[in-house]
Short mmCIF file of C-alpha atoms and ligand atoms in Angstrom, two decimals:
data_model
loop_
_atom_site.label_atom_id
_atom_site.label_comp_id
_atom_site.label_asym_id
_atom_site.label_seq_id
_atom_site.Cartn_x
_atom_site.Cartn_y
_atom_site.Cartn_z
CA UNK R 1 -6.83 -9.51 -19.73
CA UNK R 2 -3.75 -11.25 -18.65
CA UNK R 3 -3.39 -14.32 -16.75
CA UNK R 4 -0.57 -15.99 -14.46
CA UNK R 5 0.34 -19.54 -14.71
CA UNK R 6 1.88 -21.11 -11.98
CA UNK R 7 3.66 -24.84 -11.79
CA UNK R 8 3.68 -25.72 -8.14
CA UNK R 9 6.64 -27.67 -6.58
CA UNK R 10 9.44 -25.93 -7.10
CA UNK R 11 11.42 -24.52 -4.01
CA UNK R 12 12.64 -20.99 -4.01
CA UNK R 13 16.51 -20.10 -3.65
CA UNK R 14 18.65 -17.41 -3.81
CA UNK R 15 17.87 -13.48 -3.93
CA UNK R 16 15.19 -10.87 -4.91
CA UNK R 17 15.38 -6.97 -4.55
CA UNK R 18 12.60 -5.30 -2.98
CA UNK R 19 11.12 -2.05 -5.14
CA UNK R 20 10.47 1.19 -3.58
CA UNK R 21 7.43 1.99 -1.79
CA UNK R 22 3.96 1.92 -3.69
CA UNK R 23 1.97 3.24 -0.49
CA UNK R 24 4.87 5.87 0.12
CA UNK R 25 5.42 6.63 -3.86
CA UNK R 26 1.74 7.80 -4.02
CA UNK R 27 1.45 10.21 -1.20
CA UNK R 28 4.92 11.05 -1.55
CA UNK R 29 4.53 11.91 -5.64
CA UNK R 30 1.30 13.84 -4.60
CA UNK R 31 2.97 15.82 -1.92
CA UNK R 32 4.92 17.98 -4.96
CA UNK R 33 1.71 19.81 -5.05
CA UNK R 34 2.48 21.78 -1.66
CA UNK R 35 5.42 23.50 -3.54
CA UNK R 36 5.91 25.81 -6.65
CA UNK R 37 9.89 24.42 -6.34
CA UNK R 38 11.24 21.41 -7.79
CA UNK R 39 11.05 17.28 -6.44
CA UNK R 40 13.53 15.12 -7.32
CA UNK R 41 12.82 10.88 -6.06
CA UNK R 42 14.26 8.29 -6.41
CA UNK R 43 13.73 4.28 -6.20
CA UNK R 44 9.70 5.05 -7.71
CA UNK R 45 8.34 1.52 -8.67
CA UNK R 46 7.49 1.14 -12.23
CA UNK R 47 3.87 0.04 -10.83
CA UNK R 48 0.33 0.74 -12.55
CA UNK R 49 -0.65 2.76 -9.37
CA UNK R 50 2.68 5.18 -10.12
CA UNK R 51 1.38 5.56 -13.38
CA UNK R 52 -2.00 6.50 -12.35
CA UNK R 53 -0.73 9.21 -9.73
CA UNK R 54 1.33 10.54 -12.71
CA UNK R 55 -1.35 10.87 -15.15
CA UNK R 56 -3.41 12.20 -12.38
CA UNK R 57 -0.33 15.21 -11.55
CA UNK R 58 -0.04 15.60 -15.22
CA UNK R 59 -3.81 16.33 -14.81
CA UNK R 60 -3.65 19.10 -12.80
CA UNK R 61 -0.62 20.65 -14.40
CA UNK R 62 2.20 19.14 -12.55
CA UNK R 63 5.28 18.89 -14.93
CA UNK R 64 6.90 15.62 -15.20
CA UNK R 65 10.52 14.85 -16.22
CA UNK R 66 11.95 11.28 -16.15
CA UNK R 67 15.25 11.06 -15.06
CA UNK R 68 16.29 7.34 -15.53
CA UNK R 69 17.71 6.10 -18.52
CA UNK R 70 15.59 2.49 -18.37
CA UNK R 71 12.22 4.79 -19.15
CA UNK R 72 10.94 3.33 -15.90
CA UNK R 73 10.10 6.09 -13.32
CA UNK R 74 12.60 5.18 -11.38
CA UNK R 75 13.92 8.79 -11.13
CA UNK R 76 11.25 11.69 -11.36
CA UNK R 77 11.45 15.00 -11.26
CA UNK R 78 8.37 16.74 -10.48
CA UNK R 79 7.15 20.56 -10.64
CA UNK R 80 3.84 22.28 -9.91
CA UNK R 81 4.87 25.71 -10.45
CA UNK R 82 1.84 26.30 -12.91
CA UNK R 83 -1.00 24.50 -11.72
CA UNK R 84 -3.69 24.52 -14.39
CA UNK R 85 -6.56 22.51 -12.53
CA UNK R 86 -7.50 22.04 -9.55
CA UNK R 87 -9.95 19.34 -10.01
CA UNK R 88 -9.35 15.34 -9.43
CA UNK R 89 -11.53 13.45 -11.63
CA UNK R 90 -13.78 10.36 -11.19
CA UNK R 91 -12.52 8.14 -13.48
CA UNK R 92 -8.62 8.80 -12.08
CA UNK R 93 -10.02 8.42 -8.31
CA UNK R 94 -12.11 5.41 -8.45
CA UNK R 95 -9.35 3.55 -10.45
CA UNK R 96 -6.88 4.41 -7.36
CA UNK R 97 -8.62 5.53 -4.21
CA UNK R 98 -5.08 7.09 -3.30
CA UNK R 99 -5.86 9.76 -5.65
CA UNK R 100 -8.29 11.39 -2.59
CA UNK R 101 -4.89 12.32 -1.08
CA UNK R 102 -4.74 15.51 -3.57
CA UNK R 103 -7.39 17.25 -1.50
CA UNK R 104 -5.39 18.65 1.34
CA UNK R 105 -2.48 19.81 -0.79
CA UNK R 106 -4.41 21.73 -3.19
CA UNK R 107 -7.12 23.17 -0.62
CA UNK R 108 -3.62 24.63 1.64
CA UNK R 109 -1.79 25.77 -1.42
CA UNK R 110 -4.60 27.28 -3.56
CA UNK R 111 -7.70 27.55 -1.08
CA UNK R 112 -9.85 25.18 -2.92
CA UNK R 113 -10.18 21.64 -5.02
CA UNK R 114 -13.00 19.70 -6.29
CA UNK R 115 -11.91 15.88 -5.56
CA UNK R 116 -14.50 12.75 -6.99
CA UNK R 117 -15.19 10.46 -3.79
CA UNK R 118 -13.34 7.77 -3.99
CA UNK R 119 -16.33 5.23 -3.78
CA UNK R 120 -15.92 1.54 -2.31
CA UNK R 121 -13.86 -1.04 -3.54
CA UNK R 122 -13.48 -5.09 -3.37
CA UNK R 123 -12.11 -4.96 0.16
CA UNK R 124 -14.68 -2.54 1.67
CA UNK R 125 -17.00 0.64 2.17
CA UNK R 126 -13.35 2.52 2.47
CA UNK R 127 -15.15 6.12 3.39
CA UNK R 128 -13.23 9.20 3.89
CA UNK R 129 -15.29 10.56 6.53
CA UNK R 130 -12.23 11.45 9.11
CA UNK R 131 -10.36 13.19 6.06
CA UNK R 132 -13.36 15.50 5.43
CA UNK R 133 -13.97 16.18 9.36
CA UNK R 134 -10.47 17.11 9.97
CA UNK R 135 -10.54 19.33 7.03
CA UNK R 136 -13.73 21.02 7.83
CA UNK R 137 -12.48 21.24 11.38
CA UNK R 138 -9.58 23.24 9.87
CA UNK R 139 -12.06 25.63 8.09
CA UNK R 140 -12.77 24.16 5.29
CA UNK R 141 -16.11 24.26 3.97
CA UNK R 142 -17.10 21.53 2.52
CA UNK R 143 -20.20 20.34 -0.27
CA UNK R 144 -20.86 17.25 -1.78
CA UNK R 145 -21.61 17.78 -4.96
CA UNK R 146 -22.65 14.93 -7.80
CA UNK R 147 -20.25 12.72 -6.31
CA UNK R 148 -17.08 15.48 -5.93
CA UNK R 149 -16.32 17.01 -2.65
CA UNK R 150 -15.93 20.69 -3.36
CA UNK R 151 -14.00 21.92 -1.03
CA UNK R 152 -12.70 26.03 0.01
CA UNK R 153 -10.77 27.81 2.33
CA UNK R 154 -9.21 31.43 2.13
CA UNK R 155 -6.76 29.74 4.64
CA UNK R 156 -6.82 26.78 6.84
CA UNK R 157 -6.02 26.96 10.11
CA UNK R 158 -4.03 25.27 12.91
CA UNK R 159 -6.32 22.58 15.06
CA UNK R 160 -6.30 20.15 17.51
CA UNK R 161 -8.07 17.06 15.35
CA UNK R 162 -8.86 13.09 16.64
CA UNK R 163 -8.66 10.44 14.32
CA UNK R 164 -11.58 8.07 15.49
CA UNK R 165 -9.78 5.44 13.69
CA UNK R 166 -5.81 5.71 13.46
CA UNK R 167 -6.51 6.53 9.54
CA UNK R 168 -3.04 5.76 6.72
CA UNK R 169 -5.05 8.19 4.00
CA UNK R 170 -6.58 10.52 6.50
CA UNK R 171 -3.16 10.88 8.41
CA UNK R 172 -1.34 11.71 5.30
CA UNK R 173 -4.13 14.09 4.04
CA UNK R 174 -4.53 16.28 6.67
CA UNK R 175 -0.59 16.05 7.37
CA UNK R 176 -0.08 17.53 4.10
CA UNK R 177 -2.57 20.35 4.69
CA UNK R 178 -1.37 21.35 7.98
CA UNK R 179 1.75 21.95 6.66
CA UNK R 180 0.63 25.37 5.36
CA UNK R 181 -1.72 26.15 7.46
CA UNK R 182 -1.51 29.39 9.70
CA UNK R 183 -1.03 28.22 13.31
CA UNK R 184 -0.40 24.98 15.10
CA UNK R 185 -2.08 21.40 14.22
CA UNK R 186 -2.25 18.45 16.22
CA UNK R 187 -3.40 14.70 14.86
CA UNK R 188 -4.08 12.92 17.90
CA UNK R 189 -4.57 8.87 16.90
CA UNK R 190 -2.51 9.50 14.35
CA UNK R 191 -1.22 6.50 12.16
CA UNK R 192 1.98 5.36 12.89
CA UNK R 193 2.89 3.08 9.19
CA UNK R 194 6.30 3.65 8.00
CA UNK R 195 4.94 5.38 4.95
CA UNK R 196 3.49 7.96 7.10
CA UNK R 197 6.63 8.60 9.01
CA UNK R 198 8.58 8.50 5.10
CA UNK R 199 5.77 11.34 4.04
CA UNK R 200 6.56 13.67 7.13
CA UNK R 201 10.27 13.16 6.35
CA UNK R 202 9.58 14.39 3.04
CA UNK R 203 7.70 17.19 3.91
CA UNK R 204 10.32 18.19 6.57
CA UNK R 205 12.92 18.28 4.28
CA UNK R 206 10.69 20.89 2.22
CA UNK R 207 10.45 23.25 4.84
CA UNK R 208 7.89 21.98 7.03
CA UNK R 209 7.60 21.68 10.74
CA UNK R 210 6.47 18.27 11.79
CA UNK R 211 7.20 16.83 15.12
CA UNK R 212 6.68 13.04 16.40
CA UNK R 213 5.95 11.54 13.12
CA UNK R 214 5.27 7.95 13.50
CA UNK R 215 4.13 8.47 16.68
CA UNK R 216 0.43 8.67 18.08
CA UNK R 217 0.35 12.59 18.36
CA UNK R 218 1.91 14.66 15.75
CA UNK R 219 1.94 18.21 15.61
CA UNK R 220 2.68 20.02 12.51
CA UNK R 221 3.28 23.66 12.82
CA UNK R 222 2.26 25.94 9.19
CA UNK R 223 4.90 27.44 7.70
CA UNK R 224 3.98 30.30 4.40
CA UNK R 225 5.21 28.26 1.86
CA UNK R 226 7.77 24.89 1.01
CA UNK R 227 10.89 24.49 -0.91
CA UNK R 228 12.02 21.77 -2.60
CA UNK R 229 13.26 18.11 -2.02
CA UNK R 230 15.45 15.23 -3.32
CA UNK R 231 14.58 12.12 -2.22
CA UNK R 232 14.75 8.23 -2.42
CA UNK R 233 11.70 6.10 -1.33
CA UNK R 234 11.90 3.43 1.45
CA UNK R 235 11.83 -0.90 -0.09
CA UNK R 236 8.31 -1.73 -0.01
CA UNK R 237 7.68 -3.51 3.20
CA UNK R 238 4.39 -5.62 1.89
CA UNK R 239 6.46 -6.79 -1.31
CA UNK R 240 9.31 -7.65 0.85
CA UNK R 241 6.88 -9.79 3.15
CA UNK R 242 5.29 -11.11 -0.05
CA UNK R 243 8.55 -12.76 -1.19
CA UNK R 244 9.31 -14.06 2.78
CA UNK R 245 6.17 -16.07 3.18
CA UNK R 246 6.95 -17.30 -0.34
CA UNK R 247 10.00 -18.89 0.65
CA UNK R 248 8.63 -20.39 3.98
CA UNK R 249 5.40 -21.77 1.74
CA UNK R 250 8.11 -23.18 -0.45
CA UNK R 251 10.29 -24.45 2.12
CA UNK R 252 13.38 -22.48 0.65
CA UNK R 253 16.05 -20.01 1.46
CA UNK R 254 15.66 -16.34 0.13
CA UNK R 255 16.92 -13.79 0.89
CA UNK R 256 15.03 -10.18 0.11
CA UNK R 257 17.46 -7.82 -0.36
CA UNK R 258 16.80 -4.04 0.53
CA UNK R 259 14.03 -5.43 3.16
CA UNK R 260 14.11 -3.28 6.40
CA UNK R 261 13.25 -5.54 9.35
CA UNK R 262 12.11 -2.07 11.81
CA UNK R 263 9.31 -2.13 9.41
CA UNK R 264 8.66 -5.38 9.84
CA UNK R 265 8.32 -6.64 13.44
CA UNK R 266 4.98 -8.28 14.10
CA UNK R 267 5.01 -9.84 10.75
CA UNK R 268 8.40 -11.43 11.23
CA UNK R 269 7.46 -12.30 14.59
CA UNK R 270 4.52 -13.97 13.46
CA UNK R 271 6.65 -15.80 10.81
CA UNK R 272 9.16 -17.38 13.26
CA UNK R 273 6.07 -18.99 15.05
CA UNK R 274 5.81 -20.76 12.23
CA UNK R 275 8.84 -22.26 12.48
CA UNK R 276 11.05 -20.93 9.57
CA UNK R 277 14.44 -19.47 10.53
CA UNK R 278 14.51 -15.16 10.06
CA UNK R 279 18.26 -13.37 9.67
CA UNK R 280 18.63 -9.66 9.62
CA UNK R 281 20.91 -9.28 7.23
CA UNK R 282 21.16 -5.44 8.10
CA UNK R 283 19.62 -4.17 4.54
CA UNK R 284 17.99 -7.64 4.12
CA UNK R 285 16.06 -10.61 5.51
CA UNK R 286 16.93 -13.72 4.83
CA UNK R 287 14.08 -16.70 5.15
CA UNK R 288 15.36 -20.35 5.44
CA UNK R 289 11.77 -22.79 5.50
CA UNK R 290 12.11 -25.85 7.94
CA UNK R 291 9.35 -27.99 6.16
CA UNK R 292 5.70 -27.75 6.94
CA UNK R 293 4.77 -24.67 8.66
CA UNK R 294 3.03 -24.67 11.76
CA UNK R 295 -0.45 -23.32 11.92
CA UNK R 296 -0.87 -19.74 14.33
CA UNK R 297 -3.14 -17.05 15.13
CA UNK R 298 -3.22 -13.91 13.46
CA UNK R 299 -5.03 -10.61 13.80
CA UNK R 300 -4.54 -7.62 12.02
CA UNK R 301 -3.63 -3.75 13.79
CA UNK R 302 -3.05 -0.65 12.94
CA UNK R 303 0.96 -0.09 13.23
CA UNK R 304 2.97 -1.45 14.27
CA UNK R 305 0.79 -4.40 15.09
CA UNK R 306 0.17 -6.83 11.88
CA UNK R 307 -0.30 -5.23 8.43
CA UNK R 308 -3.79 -5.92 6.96
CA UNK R 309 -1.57 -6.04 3.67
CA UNK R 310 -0.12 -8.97 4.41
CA UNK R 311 -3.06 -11.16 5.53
CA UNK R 312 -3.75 -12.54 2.46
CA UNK R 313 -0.47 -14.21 1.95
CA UNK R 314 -0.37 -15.29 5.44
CA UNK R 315 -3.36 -17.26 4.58
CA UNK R 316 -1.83 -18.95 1.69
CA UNK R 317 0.85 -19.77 4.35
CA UNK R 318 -1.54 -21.10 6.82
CA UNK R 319 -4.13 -23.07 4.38
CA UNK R 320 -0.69 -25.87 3.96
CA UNK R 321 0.45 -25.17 7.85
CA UNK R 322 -0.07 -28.07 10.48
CA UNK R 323 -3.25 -27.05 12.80
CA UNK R 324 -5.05 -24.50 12.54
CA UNK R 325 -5.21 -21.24 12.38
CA UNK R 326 -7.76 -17.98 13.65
CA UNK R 327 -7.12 -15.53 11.07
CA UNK R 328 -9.12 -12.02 12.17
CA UNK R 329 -9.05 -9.12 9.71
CA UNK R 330 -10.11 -5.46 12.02
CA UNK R 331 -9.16 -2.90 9.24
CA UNK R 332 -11.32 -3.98 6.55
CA UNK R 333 -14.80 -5.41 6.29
CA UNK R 334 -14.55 -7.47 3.27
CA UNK R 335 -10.55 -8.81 2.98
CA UNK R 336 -11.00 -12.79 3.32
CA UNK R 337 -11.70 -13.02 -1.23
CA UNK R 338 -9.20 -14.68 -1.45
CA UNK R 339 -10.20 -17.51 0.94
CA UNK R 340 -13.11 -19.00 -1.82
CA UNK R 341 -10.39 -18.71 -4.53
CA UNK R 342 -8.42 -20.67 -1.69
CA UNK R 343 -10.76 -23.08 -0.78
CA UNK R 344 -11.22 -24.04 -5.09
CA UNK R 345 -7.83 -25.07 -4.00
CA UNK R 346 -8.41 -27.75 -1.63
CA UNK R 347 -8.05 -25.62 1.39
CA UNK R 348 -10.28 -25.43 4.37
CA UNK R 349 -10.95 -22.26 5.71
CA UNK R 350 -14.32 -21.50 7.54
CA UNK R 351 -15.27 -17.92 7.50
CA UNK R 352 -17.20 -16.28 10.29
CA UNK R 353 -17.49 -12.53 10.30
CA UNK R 354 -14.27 -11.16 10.70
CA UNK R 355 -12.13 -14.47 11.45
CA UNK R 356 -11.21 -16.79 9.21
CA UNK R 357 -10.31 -20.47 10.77
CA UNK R 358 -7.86 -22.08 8.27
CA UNK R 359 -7.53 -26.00 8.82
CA UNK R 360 -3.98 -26.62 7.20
CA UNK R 361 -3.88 -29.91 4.55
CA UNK R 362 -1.65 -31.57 3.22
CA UNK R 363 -1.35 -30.11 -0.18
CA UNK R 364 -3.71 -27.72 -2.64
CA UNK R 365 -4.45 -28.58 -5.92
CA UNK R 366 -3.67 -25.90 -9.10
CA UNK R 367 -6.83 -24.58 -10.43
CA UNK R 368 -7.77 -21.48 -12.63
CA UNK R 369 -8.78 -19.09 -9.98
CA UNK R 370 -9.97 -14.83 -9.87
CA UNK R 371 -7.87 -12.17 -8.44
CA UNK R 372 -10.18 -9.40 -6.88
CA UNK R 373 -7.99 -6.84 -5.28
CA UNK R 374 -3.97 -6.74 -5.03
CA UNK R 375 -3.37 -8.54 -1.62
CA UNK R 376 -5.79 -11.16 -2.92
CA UNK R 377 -4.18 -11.54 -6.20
CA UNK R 378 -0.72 -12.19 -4.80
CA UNK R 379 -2.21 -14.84 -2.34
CA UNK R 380 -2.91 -16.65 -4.94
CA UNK R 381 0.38 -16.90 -6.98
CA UNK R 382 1.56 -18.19 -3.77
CA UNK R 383 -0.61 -21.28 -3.09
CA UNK R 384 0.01 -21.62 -7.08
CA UNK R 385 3.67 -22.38 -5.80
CA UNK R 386 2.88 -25.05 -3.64
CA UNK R 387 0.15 -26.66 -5.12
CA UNK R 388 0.22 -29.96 -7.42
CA UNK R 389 -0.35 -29.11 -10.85
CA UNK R 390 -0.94 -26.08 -12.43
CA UNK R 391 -3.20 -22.49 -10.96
CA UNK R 392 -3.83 -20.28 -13.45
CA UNK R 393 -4.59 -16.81 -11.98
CA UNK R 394 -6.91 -14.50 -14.25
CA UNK R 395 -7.50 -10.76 -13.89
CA UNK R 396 -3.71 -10.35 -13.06
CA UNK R 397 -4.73 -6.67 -13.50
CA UNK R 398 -4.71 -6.13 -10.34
CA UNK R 399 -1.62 -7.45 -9.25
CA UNK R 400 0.44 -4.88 -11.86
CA UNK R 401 -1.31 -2.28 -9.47
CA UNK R 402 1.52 -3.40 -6.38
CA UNK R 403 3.77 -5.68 -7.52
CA UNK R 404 7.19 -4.91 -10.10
CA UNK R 405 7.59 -7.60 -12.17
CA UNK R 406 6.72 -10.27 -9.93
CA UNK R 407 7.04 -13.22 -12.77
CA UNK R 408 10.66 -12.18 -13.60
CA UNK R 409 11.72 -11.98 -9.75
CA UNK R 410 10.03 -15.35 -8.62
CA UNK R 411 11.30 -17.20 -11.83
CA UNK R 412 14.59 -15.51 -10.51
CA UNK R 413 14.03 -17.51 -7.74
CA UNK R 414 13.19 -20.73 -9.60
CA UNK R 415 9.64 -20.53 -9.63
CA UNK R 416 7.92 -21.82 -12.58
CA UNK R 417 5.95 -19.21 -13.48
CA UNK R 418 4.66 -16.87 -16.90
CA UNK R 419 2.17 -14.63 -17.51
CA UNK R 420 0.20 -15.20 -21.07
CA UNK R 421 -0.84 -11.99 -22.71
CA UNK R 422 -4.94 -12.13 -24.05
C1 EPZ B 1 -3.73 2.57 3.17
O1 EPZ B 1 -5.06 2.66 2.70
C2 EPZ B 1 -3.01 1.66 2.18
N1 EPZ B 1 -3.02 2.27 0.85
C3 EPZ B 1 -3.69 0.29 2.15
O2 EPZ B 1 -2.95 -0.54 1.28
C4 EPZ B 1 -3.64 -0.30 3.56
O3 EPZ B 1 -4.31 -1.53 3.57
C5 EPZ B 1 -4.31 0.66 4.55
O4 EPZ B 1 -3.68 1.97 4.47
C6 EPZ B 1 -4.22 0.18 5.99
O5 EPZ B 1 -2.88 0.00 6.34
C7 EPZ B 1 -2.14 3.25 0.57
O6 EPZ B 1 -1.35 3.65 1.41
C8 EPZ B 1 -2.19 3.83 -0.83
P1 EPZ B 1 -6.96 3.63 6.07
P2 EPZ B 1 -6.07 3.74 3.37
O7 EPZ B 1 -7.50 4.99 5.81
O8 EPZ B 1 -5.34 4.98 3.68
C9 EPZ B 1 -11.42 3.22 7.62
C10 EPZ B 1 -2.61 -2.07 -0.47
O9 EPZ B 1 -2.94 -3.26 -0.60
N2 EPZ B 1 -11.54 4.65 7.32
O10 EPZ B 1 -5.91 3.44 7.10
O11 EPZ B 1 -7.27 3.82 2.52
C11 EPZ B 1 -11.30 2.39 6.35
O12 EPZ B 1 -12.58 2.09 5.85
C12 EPZ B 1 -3.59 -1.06 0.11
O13 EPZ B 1 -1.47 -1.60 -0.75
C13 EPZ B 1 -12.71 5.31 7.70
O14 EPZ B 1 -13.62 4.71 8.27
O15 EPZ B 1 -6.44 2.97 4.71
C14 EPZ B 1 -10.59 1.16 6.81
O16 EPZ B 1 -11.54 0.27 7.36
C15 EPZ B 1 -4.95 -1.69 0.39
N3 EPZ B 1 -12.83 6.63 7.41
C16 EPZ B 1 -9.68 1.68 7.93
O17 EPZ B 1 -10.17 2.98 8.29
C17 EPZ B 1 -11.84 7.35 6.78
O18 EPZ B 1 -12.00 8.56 6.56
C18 EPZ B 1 -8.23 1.84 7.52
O19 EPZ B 1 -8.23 2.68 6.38
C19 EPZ B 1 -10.66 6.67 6.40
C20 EPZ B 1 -10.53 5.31 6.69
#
């Protein structure tokens, strides 16, 4: 397994491009199944979950033509016009939970699919019960079955479905469906995240009939069947924010180019609390640090109020801020690992339930440290930038799940960084 070794001290300058979307790529990638007719996207991040989702379309039958030169995905062409399968199996879904999101397109295209659940993770339980309800409500029906959800329906139908909880996965799943149902659906609680507004885009420009996306109540209206699509994925929003608390950690100026700030608010909002100076560059942000951050509160929404995704690497931020700081996570029930890894560091961070209170010191110290889940992972390469000495960050696995080369672009930026193959 590969590890990361960071030197800490360096400041970062200069400029990094953002990738494309992972959490759009996936559930845009999977929404090829609603249509016999080719998909043509564009800006897909060479990332192991992309990979994953491929293998997974390839799976089921979905044919798969790269159309960039660099052998990256970067350019795909995708066409399920001769679906073989219509089963997603376990070892695909419990490597990449986003895999689940195959159910509603196969069960409104084809009238059934056999999908492995999904199972927890390192961040939490992570069930799919509000996918499965607004399915069933839909008229699906529904078994469990050795771990698969076997699901069937001659044809769904139009509903009026609540989201208890304003769902990213369960939004996009039962979007998806809808959009070949017979009749009129309505999500209320929908979620609101950009990548579910990019998805209904998508899907509109195949033929569907979504209205209000990215707002709490969408209605979707079925249409027989979808046409094609050409399309290029949004900058990922959680990389760019990656790279902009890297630059305030490091006291530098960065700027992240292809970084939309609309998708950005509360997290750039929370940023310029700390002190460090935020230009809109139009299609970038630009960070310039102003020395030692000042400690504030944060506490984690559904969109568009602070993204759980970048918690993590607020916390890095916050462990070296002056104060402290009342970190609450209230999307998932297990997302402070990276705080132990943290406090090996040096820093001080008390954790009580779902808050976090991070006493800012002076400086961390490098040490060899675990990466659990992606966020987590990322967190760490930051403090690694900061702290005296060396952090060497093992089970980098994860990170190659959601972040594009991240070595090459924060060397780029005069990080001293390298990954060592075992
Ligand atoms: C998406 O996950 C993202 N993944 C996550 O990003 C992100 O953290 C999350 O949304 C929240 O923004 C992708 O888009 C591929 P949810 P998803 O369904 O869809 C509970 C990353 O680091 N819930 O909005 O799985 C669930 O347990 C990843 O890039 C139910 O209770 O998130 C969680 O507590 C991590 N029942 C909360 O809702 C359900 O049926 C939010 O989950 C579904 C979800």
């Amino acid at each position: 397994m590969d590890s990361i070794l960071v030197r800490g001290g360096r400041r970062l300058q200069g400029e990094v491009v953002v990738s494309g979307s992972k959490n759009s790529a996936l559930p845009v990638l999977i929404s090829s199944l609603l249509t016999a007719e080719p998909c043509f996207y564009q800006n897909i991040p060479d990332l192991k979950d992309v990979h994953t989702t491929l293998r997974l379309l390839t799976g089921l039958g979905v044919k798969i033509k790269r159309e960039s030169h660099s052998g990256k995905p970067s350019q795909l062409s995708l066409r399920a016009d001769s679906i073989t399968e219509l089963k997603a199996p376990y070892d695909l879904v419990k490597t990449m939970r986003a895999s689940f999101l195959v159910l509603g397109p196969l069960l409104s295209r084809f009238g059934q699919a056999t999908v492995s659940t999904p199972g927890g993770c390192a961040i939490g339980t992570r069930p799919v019960n509000l996918h499965l309800k607004g399915l069933t409500q839909m008229g699906a029906s529904i078994e469990l079955v050795h771990g698969y959800v076997q699901a069937r329906a001659k044809r769904l139908y139009g509903t009026r479905i609540y989201l208890d909880l304003p769902s990213v996965g369960a939004t996009e799943n039962l979007m998806m469906a809808a959009t070949l149902a017979k009749g009129t659906t309505v999500i209320e609680n929908a979620a609101k995240e950009p990548e579910v507004t990019e998805l209904a885009s998508v899907l509109n420009k195949m033929g569907a009939k979504i209205d209000k996306p990215g707002s709490d109540t969408v209605t979707i209206e079925g249409v027989d069947v979808l046409g094609g699509v050409s399309h290029c994925l949004i900058a990922d929003r959680i990389e760019a924010g990656t790279y902009l608390v890297a630059a305030a950690l490091t006291d530098g100026e960065v700027v992240v180019r292809g970084a939309r700030s609309d998708h950005l608010d509360s997290f750039l909002m929370k940023l310029k609390e700390t002190g460090v100076t935020v230009s809109d560059e139009g299609n970038a942000i630009k960070v310039k640090g102003s020395g030692r951050g000042k400690s504030v509160d944060i506490v984690t929404l559904p969109h568009p109020g602070f993204p759980t995704d970048l918690q993590a690497q607020m916390m890095a931020l916050m462990a070296v801020a002056d104060g402290v700081s009342v970190i609450t996570e209230n999307i998932f029930e297990n997302r402070f690992m990276h705080a132990q890894e943290l406090k090996r560091m040096g820093g001080n961070i008390r954790l009580e339930g779902k808050r976090a209170i991070v006493k800012g010191v002076q400086s961390l110290s490098g040490a060899t440290v675990m990466a659990t889940d992606l966020r987590a992972s990322v967190s760490l390469i930051l403090a690694g930038l900061v702290a005296k000495g060396v952090t060497e960050i093992l089970r980098v696995y994860h990170l190659d799940r959601g972040y594009e080369h991240i070595e090459q672009k924060l060397s780029g930026l005069g990080a001293d960084i390298e990954r060592l193959k075992h």
